[in-house]
Amino acid sequence: MKIAVIGTGYVGLVSGTCFAETGNTVICVDIDKEKVKRLTGGEITIYEPGLEKLFLRNLKEKRLSFTTDLTEGIKDAKIIFLALPTPPGENGSADLKYILGVASELGKLLTGYKVIVDKSTVPVGTADKVKAAIAENYKGDFDVVSNPEFLREGAAVDDFMKPDRVVIGATSERARQLMSEIYGPFVRQGNPLIFMDERSAELTKYAANSFLATKISFMNEIARLCEYLGADVDMVRRGMGSDDRIGRRFLFPGIGYGGSCFPKDVQALVRSSVEVDYKFEILNAVMRVNEEQKLHLMPAIKKYFNNNLKGKRIALWGLAFKPNTDDIREAPALSMIDALLKEGAQIVAFDPEAMPNVKKQLGHVIEYVDNQYEALNDADALVIATEWSEFRTPDFEKLNSMMKKKVVFDGRNLFDVQKMKELDFYYVSIGRKLVGS
Ligand SMILES: NC(=O)c1ccc[n+]([C@@H]2O[C@H](COP(=O)([O-])OP(=O)(O)OC[C@H]3O[C@@H](n4cnc5c(N)ncnc54)[C@H](O)[C@@H]3O)[C@@H](O)[C@H]2O)c1
């Protein structure tokens, strides 16, 4: 099938590449000329495990191409996916200017039946707005479908190729048929295509992300309580998670969630609630807890240095908001950097993928090094902000010999508390016993 994907960021590039991989001919459209030039030239623009190989193969087979020209992009497409940004607007609600802007353009370009699929995360009622924006300029037949995307950055290709489920909000039978056809190859093992109305599909995405964010903030509060009560959150987590009704995933405490989705989606759902005069009590608390949690290690760091971090050299492992991505949007590491710099500390950072993005955003207010150990040279303490696998079993001998002091503030609970005690580290983690006090 011929497909157009409008917006070639994380979601658009992954979706477009994966649709091409199952034999479709996909044209990705983006307004960013530089991005389109690089992609056309075979240069991948995001880091995502497994993506580059599929991207290059489909580019070579000419099933995947890129353009800045919307008219050319949609000319032969039966289905047009919108994978456009929906950043928070001034009041926290999702800003629909990209979606509705493109919808309006599409209205001027359509000449026959097409299905326009909203893949971006959008508030309830957006499908109706997209329909109206198209209908202003086009009186022919078309359908608008809500098909929220659930891929996780860092595992996006796997998630897209083998989704737990595909949610399709479509009331038109013709559109449902086309959506079944295009998603068939991805659900051969029996995972469901769940059909529903457009509004329910739109809300499903926000409900799912908000629930996951709630699980994280809940565990972060349990971890705080563990610190007060002398319990160990690892034990509590295991005890809780073995209950099927709770599940083992998303129970890991840390220094908060970040990324381009959870923060903005929770905020947007709260905003949608306000608009219908409903106060979503739980989600307001989830956001508050998360903001506090990003700086949860700061009091411990300040206490260790007797409230004087001036000139202290802090090694920082991890900048991305989570492992296996170069995405730093709302990353807890950035909040830590800000707080540490305000206290006068010097920061030497390492991240396997995210350093170019941080350099772009912060410039050289911190130092960047080429590997995790280089950051430790003469460091007064190590702070861990992202749970990259390579940080999990470091060479503690090197930590010992390179750091000025054996001090670790671990925002992701990577190390075993007992082991750190045996190795004689001063070790602070989240919701577990302090070692070396
Ligand atoms: N990133 C994720 O993990 C993820 C997961 C699920 C859902 N989502 C949702 O998907 C949507 C897209 O997210 P993303 O992370 O891919 O965003 P992104 O910022 O990475 O990519 C958006 C792309 O759209 C392009 N664009 C902007 N205006 C355009 C226009 N008028 N015409 C053509 N292209 C245009 C931008 O240049 C950019 O390349 C958002 O609603 C997001 O909430 C994201």
Tab-separated table of C-alpha atoms and ligand atoms in Angstrom:
chain	number	residue	atom	x	y	z
A	1	MET	CA	0.000	0.000	0.000
A	2	LYS	CA	1.153	3.585	-0.578
A	3	ILE	CA	1.453	5.520	2.623
A	4	ALA	CA	2.429	9.045	3.602
A	5	VAL	CA	3.785	9.936	7.034
A	6	ILE	CA	3.742	13.626	7.888
A	7	GLY	CA	6.332	14.515	10.535
A	8	THR	CA	9.554	12.509	10.559
A	9	GLY	CA	10.646	12.614	14.200
A	10	TYR	CA	10.793	9.668	16.607
A	11	VAL	CA	7.315	8.406	15.838
A	12	GLY	CA	7.205	9.320	12.144
A	13	LEU	CA	10.595	7.871	11.220
A	14	VAL	CA	10.049	4.649	13.148
A	15	SER	CA	6.492	4.187	11.830
A	16	GLY	CA	7.477	5.031	8.269
A	17	THR	CA	10.467	2.691	8.315
A	18	CYS	CA	8.504	-0.177	9.860
A	19	PHE	CA	5.610	0.212	7.415
A	20	ALA	CA	8.165	0.113	4.582
A	21	GLU	CA	9.717	-2.996	6.124
A	22	THR	CA	6.398	-4.848	5.702
A	23	GLY	CA	6.362	-4.051	1.981
A	24	ASN	CA	4.510	-0.748	1.784
A	25	THR	CA	5.814	2.219	-0.179
A	26	VAL	CA	6.236	5.045	2.275
A	27	ILE	CA	6.927	8.722	1.706
A	28	CYS	CA	7.842	10.682	4.828
A	29	VAL	CA	7.221	14.408	4.770
A	30	ASP	CA	8.915	16.913	7.056
A	31	ILE	CA	9.242	20.694	7.025
A	32	ASP	CA	12.800	20.446	8.300
A	33	LYS	CA	14.841	20.689	5.061
A	34	GLU	CA	18.097	19.693	6.712
A	35	LYS	CA	16.512	16.576	8.213
A	36	VAL	CA	15.016	15.532	4.874
A	37	LYS	CA	18.355	16.091	3.142
A	38	ARG	CA	20.206	13.952	5.660
A	39	LEU	CA	17.617	11.167	5.584
A	40	THR	CA	17.529	11.171	1.790
A	41	GLY	CA	21.315	10.878	1.817
A	42	GLY	CA	21.130	7.787	4.023
A	43	GLU	CA	21.994	9.474	7.321
A	44	ILE	CA	19.771	8.532	10.230
A	45	THR	CA	18.659	11.476	12.373
A	46	ILE	CA	17.809	9.773	15.668
A	47	TYR	CA	19.393	7.011	17.687
A	48	GLU	CA	17.073	4.058	18.126
A	49	PRO	CA	18.303	0.463	18.458
A	50	GLY	CA	17.812	-1.526	15.231
A	51	LEU	CA	16.410	1.398	13.260
A	52	GLU	CA	19.376	2.248	11.080
A	53	LYS	CA	19.568	-1.196	9.505
A	54	LEU	CA	15.877	-1.177	8.533
A	55	PHE	CA	16.101	2.441	7.402
A	56	LEU	CA	19.051	1.766	5.077
A	57	ARG	CA	17.537	-1.417	3.671
A	58	ASN	CA	14.214	0.222	2.812
A	59	LEU	CA	15.869	3.339	1.466
A	60	LYS	CA	17.940	1.151	-0.842
A	61	GLU	CA	14.911	-0.856	-1.925
A	62	LYS	CA	13.174	2.475	-2.650
A	63	ARG	CA	10.251	1.615	-0.413
A	64	LEU	CA	11.160	4.556	1.808
A	65	SER	CA	11.726	8.135	0.680
A	66	PHE	CA	11.653	11.625	2.110
A	67	THR	CA	10.411	14.991	0.942
A	68	THR	CA	9.550	18.454	2.185
A	69	ASP	CA	6.751	18.712	-0.361
A	70	LEU	CA	3.376	17.794	1.110
A	71	THR	CA	1.678	17.680	-2.311
A	72	GLU	CA	4.200	15.169	-3.634
A	73	GLY	CA	4.140	13.208	-0.363
A	74	ILE	CA	0.413	12.530	-0.294
A	75	LYS	CA	-0.290	12.330	-4.039
A	76	ASP	CA	-0.653	8.549	-4.297
A	77	ALA	CA	-1.075	7.673	-0.626
A	78	LYS	CA	-4.171	5.799	0.492
A	79	ILE	CA	-3.396	6.458	4.120
A	80	ILE	CA	-1.816	9.611	5.545
A	81	PHE	CA	-0.363	9.326	9.036
A	82	LEU	CA	0.114	12.497	11.068
A	83	ALA	CA	3.105	12.093	13.400
A	84	LEU	CA	3.419	15.755	14.263
A	85	PRO	CA	4.464	17.389	17.517
A	86	THR	CA	1.807	18.208	20.106
A	87	PRO	CA	3.868	20.212	22.606
A	88	PRO	CA	2.293	21.746	25.678
A	89	GLY	CA	0.695	25.093	24.975
A	90	GLU	CA	0.797	27.991	27.402
A	91	ASN	CA	-1.761	26.500	29.798
A	92	GLY	CA	-0.419	22.930	29.596
A	93	SER	CA	-2.978	21.681	27.084
A	94	ALA	CA	-1.672	20.052	23.893
A	95	ASP	CA	-0.943	22.635	21.221
A	96	LEU	CA	-2.725	21.479	18.076
A	97	LYS	CA	-1.313	24.075	15.713
A	98	TYR	CA	0.871	21.572	13.830
A	99	ILE	CA	-1.927	19.015	13.457
A	100	LEU	CA	-4.628	21.470	12.467
A	101	GLY	CA	-2.246	23.423	10.235
A	102	VAL	CA	-1.435	20.288	8.236
A	103	ALA	CA	-5.111	19.199	8.262
A	104	SER	CA	-6.059	22.502	6.736
A	105	GLU	CA	-3.354	22.118	4.063
A	106	LEU	CA	-4.570	18.587	3.321
A	107	GLY	CA	-8.066	19.930	2.727
A	108	LYS	CA	-6.645	22.001	-0.122
A	109	LEU	CA	-4.770	19.049	-1.609
A	110	LEU	CA	-7.166	16.092	-1.408
A	111	THR	CA	-8.739	15.010	-4.676
A	112	GLY	CA	-10.218	11.659	-3.700
A	113	TYR	CA	-10.874	9.320	-0.750
A	114	LYS	CA	-8.033	8.976	1.742
A	115	VAL	CA	-7.764	7.995	5.373
A	116	ILE	CA	-6.051	10.561	7.576
A	117	VAL	CA	-4.683	8.882	10.683
A	118	ASP	CA	-3.746	10.784	13.764
A	119	LYS	CA	-0.762	9.085	15.371
A	120	SER	CA	0.223	12.020	17.539
A	121	THR	CA	-0.980	12.128	21.127
A	122	VAL	CA	-3.954	14.479	21.058
A	123	PRO	CA	-6.792	15.458	23.377
A	124	VAL	CA	-10.267	14.009	23.064
A	125	GLY	CA	-12.145	15.722	20.269
A	126	THR	CA	-9.127	16.279	18.002
A	127	ALA	CA	-10.349	13.864	15.315
A	128	ASP	CA	-13.477	16.026	15.004
A	129	LYS	CA	-11.322	19.152	14.741
A	130	VAL	CA	-9.133	17.542	12.073
A	131	LYS	CA	-12.270	16.538	10.143
A	132	ALA	CA	-13.600	20.082	10.348
A	133	ALA	CA	-10.254	21.604	9.285
A	134	ILE	CA	-10.097	19.364	6.216
A	135	ALA	CA	-13.771	19.852	5.391
A	136	GLU	CA	-13.309	23.621	5.231
A	137	ASN	CA	-11.444	23.183	1.964
A	138	TYR	CA	-12.487	19.754	0.707
A	139	LYS	CA	-16.028	18.577	0.146
A	140	GLY	CA	-15.211	15.029	-1.033
A	141	ASP	CA	-15.098	11.757	0.869
A	142	PHE	CA	-12.430	11.069	3.510
A	143	ASP	CA	-12.098	9.523	6.962
A	144	VAL	CA	-10.173	10.569	10.039
A	145	VAL	CA	-8.891	7.849	12.354
A	146	SER	CA	-7.295	8.086	15.782
A	147	ASN	CA	-4.447	5.604	16.103
A	148	PRO	CA	-2.351	6.597	19.116
A	149	GLU	CA	1.209	5.339	19.194
A	150	PHE	CA	2.489	3.416	22.214
A	151	LEU	CA	6.115	2.827	21.182
A	152	ARG	CA	8.778	3.475	23.795
A	153	GLU	CA	11.881	5.394	22.862
A	154	GLY	CA	14.845	3.079	23.238
A	155	ALA	CA	12.759	0.086	22.142
A	156	ALA	CA	10.748	1.791	19.431
A	157	VAL	CA	11.424	-0.610	16.564
A	158	ASP	CA	10.586	-3.698	18.632
A	159	ASP	CA	7.501	-2.039	20.023
A	160	PHE	CA	6.328	-1.030	16.576
A	161	MET	CA	7.066	-4.379	14.919
A	162	LYS	CA	5.509	-6.385	17.761
A	163	PRO	CA	2.991	-4.148	19.512
A	164	ASP	CA	1.134	-5.394	22.613
A	165	ARG	CA	-1.946	-3.968	20.930
A	166	VAL	CA	-2.910	-1.486	18.269
A	167	VAL	CA	-5.661	0.928	19.234
A	168	ILE	CA	-7.742	2.133	16.317
A	169	GLY	CA	-10.414	4.749	16.816
A	170	ALA	CA	-12.501	4.612	13.661
A	171	THR	CA	-16.224	4.585	13.136
A	172	SER	CA	-16.067	4.172	9.360
A	173	GLU	CA	-16.032	0.562	8.157
A	174	ARG	CA	-13.966	1.497	5.107
A	175	ALA	CA	-11.271	3.061	7.277
A	176	ARG	CA	-11.311	0.087	9.678
A	177	GLN	CA	-10.740	-2.225	6.735
A	178	LEU	CA	-7.694	-0.290	5.520
A	179	MET	CA	-6.259	-0.041	9.028
A	180	SER	CA	-6.646	-3.824	9.511
A	181	GLU	CA	-4.843	-4.402	6.240
A	182	ILE	CA	-1.892	-2.203	7.078
A	183	TYR	CA	-1.470	-3.448	10.661
A	184	GLY	CA	-2.099	-7.145	9.868
A	185	PRO	CA	1.617	-8.017	9.477
A	186	PHE	CA	2.413	-6.580	12.920
A	187	VAL	CA	-0.114	-8.647	14.891
A	188	ARG	CA	0.336	-12.085	13.374
A	189	GLN	CA	0.991	-13.604	16.791
A	190	GLY	CA	-2.500	-12.674	17.874
A	191	ASN	CA	-1.976	-9.441	19.701
A	192	PRO	CA	-5.179	-7.484	19.267
A	193	LEU	CA	-6.190	-4.689	16.984
A	194	ILE	CA	-8.615	-2.944	19.297
A	195	PHE	CA	-11.267	-0.992	17.438
A	196	MET	CA	-13.210	1.734	19.173
A	197	ASP	CA	-14.594	5.202	18.554
A	198	GLU	CA	-12.196	8.099	17.978
A	199	ARG	CA	-12.743	9.807	21.343
A	200	SER	CA	-12.084	6.638	23.337
A	201	ALA	CA	-8.902	6.004	21.338
A	202	GLU	CA	-7.687	9.527	22.041
A	203	LEU	CA	-8.327	9.134	25.751
A	204	THR	CA	-6.751	5.647	25.863
A	205	LYS	CA	-3.306	7.054	25.101
A	206	TYR	CA	-3.479	9.701	27.822
A	207	ALA	CA	-4.950	7.220	30.303
A	208	ALA	CA	-2.159	4.703	29.612
A	209	ASN	CA	0.676	7.218	29.967
A	210	SER	CA	-0.871	8.848	33.015
A	211	PHE	CA	-1.327	5.477	34.684
A	212	LEU	CA	2.331	4.593	34.100
A	213	ALA	CA	3.449	7.982	35.418
A	214	THR	CA	1.243	7.397	38.470
A	215	LYS	CA	2.889	4.019	39.066
A	216	ILE	CA	6.308	5.697	38.994
A	217	SER	CA	5.364	8.534	41.316
A	218	PHE	CA	3.633	6.101	43.672
A	219	MET	CA	6.787	4.003	43.949
A	220	ASN	CA	8.880	7.113	44.432
A	221	GLU	CA	6.715	8.044	47.386
A	222	ILE	CA	6.991	4.501	48.779
A	223	ALA	CA	10.776	4.866	48.398
A	224	ARG	CA	10.747	8.153	50.324
A	225	LEU	CA	8.742	6.503	53.050
A	226	CYS	CA	11.227	3.616	53.139
A	227	GLU	CA	13.963	6.145	53.869
A	228	TYR	CA	12.002	7.508	56.838
A	229	LEU	CA	10.906	4.122	58.146
A	230	GLY	CA	14.100	2.155	57.596
A	231	ALA	CA	12.543	-0.241	55.049
A	232	ASP	CA	14.186	-1.316	51.786
A	233	VAL	CA	12.264	-0.361	48.655
A	234	ASP	CA	13.854	-3.212	46.676
A	235	MET	CA	12.267	-5.705	49.010
A	236	VAL	CA	8.943	-3.888	49.011
A	237	ARG	CA	9.011	-3.707	45.208
A	238	ARG	CA	9.602	-7.434	44.881
A	239	GLY	CA	6.964	-8.255	47.426
A	240	MET	CA	4.420	-6.065	45.648
A	241	GLY	CA	5.336	-6.884	42.064
A	242	SER	CA	4.886	-10.624	42.374
A	243	ASP	CA	1.161	-9.978	42.696
A	244	ASP	CA	-0.209	-10.398	39.161
A	245	ARG	CA	-2.671	-7.602	39.712
A	246	ILE	CA	0.236	-5.194	40.266
A	247	GLY	CA	2.937	-6.619	37.987
A	248	ARG	CA	6.705	-6.275	38.209
A	249	ARG	CA	7.209	-3.502	35.699
A	250	PHE	CA	7.325	0.225	36.411
A	251	LEU	CA	7.932	-0.316	40.110
A	252	PHE	CA	11.510	0.938	40.114
A	253	PRO	CA	12.050	4.095	42.127
A	254	GLY	CA	14.461	6.720	40.872
A	255	ILE	CA	14.874	10.433	40.307
A	256	GLY	CA	11.661	10.793	38.390
A	257	TYR	CA	10.269	10.320	34.928
A	258	GLY	CA	11.087	12.606	32.016
A	259	GLY	CA	10.970	12.431	28.251
A	260	SER	CA	8.744	13.956	25.677
A	261	CYS	CA	5.631	12.008	26.645
A	262	PHE	CA	4.853	11.394	30.320
A	263	PRO	CA	5.303	14.979	31.549
A	264	LYS	CA	3.364	16.566	28.723
A	265	ASP	CA	0.659	13.897	28.546
A	266	VAL	CA	-0.101	13.964	32.269
A	267	GLN	CA	-0.244	17.747	32.115
A	268	ALA	CA	-2.488	17.696	29.053
A	269	LEU	CA	-4.921	15.243	30.671
A	270	VAL	CA	-5.125	17.441	33.750
A	271	ARG	CA	-5.816	20.372	31.448
A	272	SER	CA	-8.511	18.456	29.533
A	273	SER	CA	-10.122	17.672	32.886
A	274	VAL	CA	-10.066	21.328	33.928
A	275	GLU	CA	-11.800	22.231	30.687
A	276	VAL	CA	-14.771	20.071	31.639
A	277	ASP	CA	-14.681	21.317	35.257
A	278	TYR	CA	-13.241	18.078	36.561
A	279	LYS	CA	-10.378	18.149	39.028
A	280	PHE	CA	-8.133	15.137	38.458
A	281	GLU	CA	-6.800	14.924	42.014
A	282	ILE	CA	-4.400	12.000	41.547
A	283	LEU	CA	-2.642	13.429	38.507
A	284	ASN	CA	-1.990	16.770	40.154
A	285	ALA	CA	-0.163	14.887	42.914
A	286	VAL	CA	1.702	12.728	40.371
A	287	MET	CA	3.158	15.835	38.702
A	288	ARG	CA	4.121	17.441	42.010
A	289	VAL	CA	5.804	14.295	43.296
A	290	ASN	CA	7.758	13.934	40.061
A	291	GLU	CA	9.070	17.492	40.100
A	292	GLU	CA	10.286	17.026	43.690
A	293	GLN	CA	11.737	13.626	42.906
A	294	LYS	CA	14.076	14.973	40.216
A	295	LEU	CA	15.971	16.746	42.989
A	296	HIS	CA	15.513	14.080	45.633
A	297	LEU	CA	19.258	13.461	45.866
A	298	MET	CA	20.171	17.107	46.378
A	299	PRO	CA	19.643	17.289	50.163
A	300	ALA	CA	21.838	14.188	50.589
A	301	ILE	CA	24.522	15.661	48.336
A	302	LYS	CA	24.475	18.978	50.162
A	303	LYS	CA	24.553	17.259	53.526
A	304	TYR	CA	27.576	15.216	52.524
A	305	PHE	CA	29.458	18.354	51.459
A	306	ASN	CA	28.352	20.350	54.510
A	307	ASN	CA	26.253	22.637	52.343
A	308	ASN	CA	29.251	23.774	50.378
A	309	LEU	CA	29.524	22.449	46.843
A	310	LYS	CA	31.626	25.335	45.546
A	311	GLY	CA	34.340	23.997	43.262
A	312	LYS	CA	33.429	20.369	43.973
A	313	ARG	CA	33.998	18.183	40.960
A	314	ILE	CA	30.957	16.020	40.309
A	315	ALA	CA	31.077	13.193	37.768
A	316	LEU	CA	27.675	12.718	36.174
A	317	TRP	CA	26.822	9.414	34.492
A	318	GLY	CA	23.781	9.643	32.257
A	319	LEU	CA	22.050	12.588	30.609
A	320	ALA	CA	19.260	11.005	28.528
A	321	PHE	CA	15.893	10.771	30.251
A	322	LYS	CA	16.228	6.988	30.043
A	323	PRO	CA	18.690	4.476	28.579
A	324	ASN	CA	18.983	3.585	24.884
A	325	THR	CA	17.945	6.990	23.648
A	326	ASP	CA	19.578	10.326	22.941
A	327	ASP	CA	16.408	12.143	23.986
A	328	ILE	CA	16.957	14.665	26.790
A	329	ARG	CA	13.540	16.296	26.846
A	330	GLU	CA	12.555	16.850	30.520
A	331	ALA	CA	15.457	14.616	31.574
A	332	PRO	CA	15.981	14.509	35.364
A	333	ALA	CA	19.726	14.856	34.662
A	334	LEU	CA	19.083	18.399	33.426
A	335	SER	CA	17.369	19.316	36.704
A	336	MET	CA	20.325	17.856	38.590
A	337	ILE	CA	22.781	19.831	36.451
A	338	ASP	CA	20.871	23.024	37.087
A	339	ALA	CA	20.743	22.448	40.849
A	340	LEU	CA	24.405	21.424	41.114
A	341	LEU	CA	25.603	24.393	39.064
A	342	LYS	CA	23.566	26.747	41.239
A	343	GLU	CA	25.446	25.350	44.231
A	344	GLY	CA	28.733	26.145	42.507
A	345	ALA	CA	29.732	22.576	41.617
A	346	GLN	CA	31.685	21.655	38.483
A	347	ILE	CA	30.151	18.877	36.417
A	348	VAL	CA	31.944	16.385	34.202
A	349	ALA	CA	29.376	14.396	32.287
A	350	PHE	CA	29.254	11.271	30.204
A	351	ASP	CA	26.349	9.730	28.316
A	352	PRO	CA	26.715	7.138	25.535
A	353	GLU	CA	24.270	8.911	23.174
A	354	ALA	CA	22.857	12.114	24.584
A	355	MET	CA	25.922	14.377	24.870
A	356	PRO	CA	25.464	16.112	21.485
A	357	ASN	CA	21.909	17.072	22.426
A	358	VAL	CA	22.982	18.422	25.815
A	359	LYS	CA	25.847	20.338	24.213
A	360	LYS	CA	23.352	21.907	21.833
A	361	GLN	CA	21.090	22.936	24.702
A	362	LEU	CA	23.537	23.861	27.463
A	363	GLY	CA	26.790	24.480	25.644
A	364	HIS	CA	29.887	24.264	27.757
A	365	VAL	CA	28.571	25.100	31.202
A	366	ILE	CA	29.525	21.514	31.978
A	367	GLU	CA	32.427	19.395	30.774
A	368	TYR	CA	31.866	16.377	28.495
A	369	VAL	CA	34.147	13.375	28.299
A	370	ASP	CA	34.451	10.399	25.993
A	371	ASN	CA	33.865	7.589	28.426
A	372	GLN	CA	32.387	6.955	31.833
A	373	TYR	CA	35.743	6.539	33.587
A	374	GLU	CA	37.261	9.742	32.256
A	375	ALA	CA	34.505	11.579	34.124
A	376	LEU	CA	35.838	10.194	37.396
A	377	ASN	CA	39.255	11.844	37.236
A	378	ASP	CA	39.691	13.637	40.523
A	379	ALA	CA	35.936	13.641	41.150
A	380	ASP	CA	34.613	14.430	44.618
A	381	ALA	CA	31.500	12.363	43.938
A	382	LEU	CA	29.716	10.403	41.239
A	383	VAL	CA	26.046	11.079	40.497
A	384	ILE	CA	24.099	8.572	38.383
A	385	ALA	CA	21.058	9.910	36.553
A	386	THR	CA	20.330	7.334	33.817
A	387	GLU	CA	20.389	3.537	34.047
A	388	TRP	CA	22.456	2.733	30.946
A	389	SER	CA	23.445	-0.971	31.054
A	390	GLU	CA	27.139	-0.129	30.871
A	391	PHE	CA	26.919	1.703	34.193
A	392	ARG	CA	25.535	-1.346	36.006
A	393	THR	CA	28.720	-3.312	36.569
A	394	PRO	CA	31.544	-0.808	36.468
A	395	ASP	CA	35.128	-1.506	37.354
A	396	PHE	CA	35.006	-0.452	41.014
A	397	GLU	CA	38.797	-0.617	41.179
A	398	LYS	CA	38.849	2.271	38.713
A	399	LEU	CA	36.270	4.213	40.692
A	400	ASN	CA	38.450	3.642	43.700
A	401	SER	CA	41.687	4.744	42.104
A	402	MET	CA	40.420	7.657	40.004
A	403	MET	CA	38.011	9.434	42.324
A	404	LYS	CA	39.187	11.795	45.004
A	405	LYS	CA	36.682	10.197	47.342
A	406	LYS	CA	34.609	7.034	47.104
A	407	VAL	CA	31.237	8.731	47.056
A	408	VAL	CA	28.278	7.728	44.872
A	409	PHE	CA	24.811	9.259	44.699
A	410	ASP	CA	22.804	6.796	42.670
A	411	GLY	CA	19.530	8.100	41.274
A	412	ARG	CA	18.716	4.773	39.616
A	413	ASN	CA	19.583	2.174	42.272
A	414	LEU	CA	22.101	0.414	40.045
A	415	PHE	CA	24.326	-1.108	42.679
A	416	ASP	CA	23.882	-3.596	45.456
A	417	VAL	CA	23.871	-1.854	48.828
A	418	GLN	CA	25.726	-4.669	50.582
A	419	LYS	CA	28.413	-4.735	47.910
A	420	MET	CA	28.935	-0.979	48.171
A	421	LYS	CA	29.319	-1.405	51.911
A	422	GLU	CA	31.929	-4.108	51.433
A	423	LEU	CA	33.769	-1.916	48.936
A	424	ASP	CA	33.727	0.849	51.521
A	425	PHE	CA	31.860	3.439	49.433
A	426	TYR	CA	29.737	6.244	50.757
A	427	TYR	CA	26.627	5.266	48.806
A	428	VAL	CA	23.278	6.992	48.678
A	429	SER	CA	20.479	5.494	46.593
A	430	ILE	CA	16.709	5.855	46.514
A	431	GLY	CA	14.595	4.246	49.221
A	432	ARG	CA	17.404	2.030	50.480
A	433	LYS	CA	19.835	2.043	53.348
A	434	LEU	CA	22.509	4.722	53.331
A	435	VAL	CA	25.959	3.180	53.314
A	436	GLY	CA	28.984	4.758	54.919
A	437	SER	CA	27.339	7.308	57.164
B	1	LIG	N1	8.521	10.136	21.096
B	1	LIG	C1	7.803	9.155	21.582
B	1	LIG	O1	8.286	8.227	22.224
B	1	LIG	C2	6.326	9.112	21.335
B	1	LIG	C3	5.634	7.938	21.590
B	1	LIG	C4	4.284	7.889	21.343
B	1	LIG	C5	3.621	9.021	20.888
B	1	LIG	N2	4.311	10.180	20.673
B	1	LIG	C6	3.575	11.338	20.148
B	1	LIG	O2	3.807	11.411	18.737
B	1	LIG	C7	3.852	12.781	18.325
B	1	LIG	C8	5.174	13.072	17.619
B	1	LIG	O3	6.198	12.885	18.578
B	1	LIG	P1	7.744	12.785	18.173
B	1	LIG	O4	8.482	12.442	19.424
B	1	LIG	O5	7.872	11.918	16.978
B	1	LIG	O6	8.035	14.300	17.764
B	1	LIG	P2	9.354	14.917	17.085
B	1	LIG	O7	9.443	16.290	17.566
B	1	LIG	O8	10.489	13.954	17.273
B	1	LIG	O9	8.999	14.910	15.520
B	1	LIG	C9	8.044	15.734	14.924
B	1	LIG	C10	8.473	16.042	13.500
B	1	LIG	O10	7.444	16.793	12.852
B	1	LIG	C11	8.047	17.740	11.999
B	1	LIG	N3	7.079	18.785	11.656
B	1	LIG	C12	6.657	19.831	12.383
B	1	LIG	N4	5.747	20.544	11.698
B	1	LIG	C13	5.578	19.926	10.515
B	1	LIG	C14	4.784	20.195	9.362
B	1	LIG	N5	3.953	21.217	9.319
B	1	LIG	N6	4.887	19.356	8.314
B	1	LIG	C15	5.755	18.306	8.335
B	1	LIG	N7	6.529	18.007	9.397
B	1	LIG	C16	6.443	18.823	10.465
B	1	LIG	C17	9.244	18.221	12.788
B	1	LIG	O11	10.193	18.835	11.961
B	1	LIG	C18	9.736	16.908	13.397
B	1	LIG	O12	10.664	16.264	12.556
B	1	LIG	C19	3.607	13.608	19.573
B	1	LIG	O13	2.229	13.876	19.691
B	1	LIG	C20	4.029	12.674	20.685
B	1	LIG	O14	3.360	12.951	21.892
B	1	LIG	C21	5.654	10.251	20.858
